[in-house]
CSV table of C-alpha atoms in Angstrom, one decimal:
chain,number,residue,atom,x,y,z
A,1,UNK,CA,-9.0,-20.7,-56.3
A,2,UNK,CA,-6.0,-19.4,-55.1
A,3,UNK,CA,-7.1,-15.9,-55.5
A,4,UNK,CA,-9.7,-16.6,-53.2
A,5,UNK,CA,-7.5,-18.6,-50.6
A,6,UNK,CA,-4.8,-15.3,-50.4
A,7,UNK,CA,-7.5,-12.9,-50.1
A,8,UNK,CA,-9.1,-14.3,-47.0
A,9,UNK,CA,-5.5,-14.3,-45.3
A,10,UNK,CA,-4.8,-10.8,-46.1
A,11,UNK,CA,-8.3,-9.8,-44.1
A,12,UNK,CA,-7.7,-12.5,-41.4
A,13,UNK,CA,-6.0,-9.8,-39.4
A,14,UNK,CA,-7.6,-6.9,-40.2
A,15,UNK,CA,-10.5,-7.5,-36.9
A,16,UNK,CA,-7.5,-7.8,-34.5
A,17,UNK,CA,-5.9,-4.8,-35.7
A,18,UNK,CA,-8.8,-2.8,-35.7
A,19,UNK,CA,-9.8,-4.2,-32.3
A,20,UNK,CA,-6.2,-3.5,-30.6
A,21,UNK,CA,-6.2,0.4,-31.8
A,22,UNK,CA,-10.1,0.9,-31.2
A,23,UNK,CA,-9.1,-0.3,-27.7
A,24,UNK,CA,-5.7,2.0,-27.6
A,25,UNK,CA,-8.1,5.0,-28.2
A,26,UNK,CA,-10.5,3.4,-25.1
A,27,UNK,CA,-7.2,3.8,-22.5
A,28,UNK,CA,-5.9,6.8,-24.3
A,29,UNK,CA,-9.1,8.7,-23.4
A,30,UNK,CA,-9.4,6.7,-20.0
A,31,UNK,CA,-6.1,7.7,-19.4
A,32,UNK,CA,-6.5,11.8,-20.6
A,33,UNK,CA,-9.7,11.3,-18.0
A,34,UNK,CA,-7.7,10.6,-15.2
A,35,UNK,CA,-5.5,13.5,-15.7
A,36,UNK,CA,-6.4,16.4,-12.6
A,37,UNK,CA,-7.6,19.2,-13.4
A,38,UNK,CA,-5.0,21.0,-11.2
A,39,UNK,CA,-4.4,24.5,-12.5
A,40,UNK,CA,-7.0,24.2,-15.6
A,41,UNK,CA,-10.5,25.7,-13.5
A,42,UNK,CA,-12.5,26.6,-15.8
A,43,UNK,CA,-15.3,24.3,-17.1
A,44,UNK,CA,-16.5,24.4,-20.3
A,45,UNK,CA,-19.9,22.4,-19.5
A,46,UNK,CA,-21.2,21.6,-15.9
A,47,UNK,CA,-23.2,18.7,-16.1
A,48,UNK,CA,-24.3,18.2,-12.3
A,49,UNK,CA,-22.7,19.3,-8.9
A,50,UNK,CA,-19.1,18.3,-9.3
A,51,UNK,CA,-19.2,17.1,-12.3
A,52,UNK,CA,-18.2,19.5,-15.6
A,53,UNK,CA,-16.2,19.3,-18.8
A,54,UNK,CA,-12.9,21.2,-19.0
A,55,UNK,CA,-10.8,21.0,-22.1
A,56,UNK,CA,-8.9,18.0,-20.8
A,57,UNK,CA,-12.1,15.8,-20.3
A,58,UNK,CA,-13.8,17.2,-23.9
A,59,UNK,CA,-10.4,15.1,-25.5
A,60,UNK,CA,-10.2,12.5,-23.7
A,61,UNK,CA,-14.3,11.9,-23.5
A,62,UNK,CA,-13.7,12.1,-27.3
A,63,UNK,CA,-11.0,9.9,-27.7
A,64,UNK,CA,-13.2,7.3,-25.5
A,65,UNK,CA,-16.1,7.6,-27.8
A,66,UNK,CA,-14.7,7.2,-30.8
A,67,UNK,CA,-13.3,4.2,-29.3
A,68,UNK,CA,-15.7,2.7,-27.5
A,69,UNK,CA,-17.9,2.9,-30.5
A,70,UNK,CA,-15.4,1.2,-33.3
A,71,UNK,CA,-15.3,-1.2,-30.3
A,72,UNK,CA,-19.2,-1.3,-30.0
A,73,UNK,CA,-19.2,-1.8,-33.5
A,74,UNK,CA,-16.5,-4.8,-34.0
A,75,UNK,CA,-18.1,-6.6,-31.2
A,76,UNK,CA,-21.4,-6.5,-32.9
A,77,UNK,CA,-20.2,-7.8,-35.9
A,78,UNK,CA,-18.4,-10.0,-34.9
A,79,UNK,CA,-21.4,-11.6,-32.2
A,80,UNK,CA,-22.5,-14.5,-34.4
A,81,UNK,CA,-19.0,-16.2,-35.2
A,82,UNK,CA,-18.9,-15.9,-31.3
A,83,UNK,CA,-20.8,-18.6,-31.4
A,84,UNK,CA,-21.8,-17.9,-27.1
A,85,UNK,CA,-24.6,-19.4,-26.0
A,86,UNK,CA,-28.1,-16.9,-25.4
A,87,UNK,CA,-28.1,-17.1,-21.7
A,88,UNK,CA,-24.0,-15.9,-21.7
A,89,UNK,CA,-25.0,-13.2,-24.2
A,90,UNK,CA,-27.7,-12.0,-22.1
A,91,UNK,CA,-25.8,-12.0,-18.8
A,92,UNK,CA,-22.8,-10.2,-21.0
A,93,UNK,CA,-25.3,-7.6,-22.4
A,94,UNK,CA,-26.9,-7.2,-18.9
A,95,UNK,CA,-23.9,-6.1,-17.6
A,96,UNK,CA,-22.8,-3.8,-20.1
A,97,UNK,CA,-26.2,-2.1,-19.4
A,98,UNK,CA,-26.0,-2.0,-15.8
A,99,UNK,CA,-22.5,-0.7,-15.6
A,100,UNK,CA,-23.3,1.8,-18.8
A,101,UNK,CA,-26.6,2.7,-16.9
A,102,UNK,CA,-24.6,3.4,-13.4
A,103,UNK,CA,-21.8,5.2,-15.5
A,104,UNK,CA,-24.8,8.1,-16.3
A,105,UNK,CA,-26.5,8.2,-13.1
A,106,UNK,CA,-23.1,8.7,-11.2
A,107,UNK,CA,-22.5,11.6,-13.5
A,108,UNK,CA,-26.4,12.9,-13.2
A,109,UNK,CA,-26.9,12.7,-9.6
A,110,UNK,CA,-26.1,12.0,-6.7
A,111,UNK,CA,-24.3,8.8,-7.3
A,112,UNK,CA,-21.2,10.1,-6.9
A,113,UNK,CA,-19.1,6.7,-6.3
A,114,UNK,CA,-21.4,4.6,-8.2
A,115,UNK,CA,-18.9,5.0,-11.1
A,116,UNK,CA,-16.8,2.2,-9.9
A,117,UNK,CA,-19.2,-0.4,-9.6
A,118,UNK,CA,-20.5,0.6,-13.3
A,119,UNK,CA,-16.9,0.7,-15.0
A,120,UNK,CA,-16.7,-2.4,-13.1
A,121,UNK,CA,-19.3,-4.2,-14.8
A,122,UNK,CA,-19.1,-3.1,-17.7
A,123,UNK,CA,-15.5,-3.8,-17.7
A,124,UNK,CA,-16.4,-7.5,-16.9
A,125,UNK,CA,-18.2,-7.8,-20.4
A,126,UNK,CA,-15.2,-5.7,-21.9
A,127,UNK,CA,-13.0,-8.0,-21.2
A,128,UNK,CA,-14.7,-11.2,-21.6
A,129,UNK,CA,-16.2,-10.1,-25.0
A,130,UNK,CA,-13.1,-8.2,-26.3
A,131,UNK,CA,-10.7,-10.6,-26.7
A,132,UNK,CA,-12.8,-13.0,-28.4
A,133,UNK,CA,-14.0,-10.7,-30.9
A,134,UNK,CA,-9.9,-10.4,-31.9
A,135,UNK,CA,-9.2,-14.0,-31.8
A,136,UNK,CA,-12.0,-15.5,-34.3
């Protein structure tokens, strides 16, 4: 019994930890995003008008992904010790999808400032979701 008692307090902090450096590697890559281009003018990848991949972006687009995703992934497992109620989880999930869904089309056409109002959102569910994944 008292194995069983130790054991669940040495993996009580194990989804907090993972969801603090899962969301360092999120503003690490934010963070390597916002970095200008400045002297570096050659793009690897153009994706639209405007928009194109130099070296900088490719690491900090990575270090985003891989972080949004461990993220994506905590979250999800976490979802039904939550315990939020269906209508919250809908409204969280619609606005991850809008401000995912205005994230692409800024990038893809001619959007352009549209960016904001989907980081925005989906920075709304971010941070209301987040947090409660690393508490319970």
């Amino acid at each position: 019994m008292a194995e069983t008692v130790a054991m669940s307090h040495k993996g009580e902090g194990a989804p907090r930890r993972q969801v603090v450096l899962a969301a360092l590697l999120v503003v690490a890559g934010v963070l390597v995003l916002f970095v200008p281009a400045g002297d570096e003018v050659r793009v690897l990848v153009a994706l639209s008008k405007g928009h194109g991949l130099t070296a900088v972006d490719v690491v900090g687009a990575a270090l985003l992904t891989v972080g949004g995703t461990w993220l994506e992934v905590l979250v999800v497992r976490r979802l039904p010790h939550l315990a939020l109620p269906p209508r919250a989880l809908f409204a969280l999930g619609l606005l991850a999808g809008l401000g995912v869904g205005l994230l692409i089309a800024s990038v893809f056409s001619g959007f352009f400032w549209w960016w904001a109002v989907g980081a925005s959102t989906l920075g709304v569910a971010v941070l209301v979701l987040v947090p409660l994944t690393a508490r319970r």
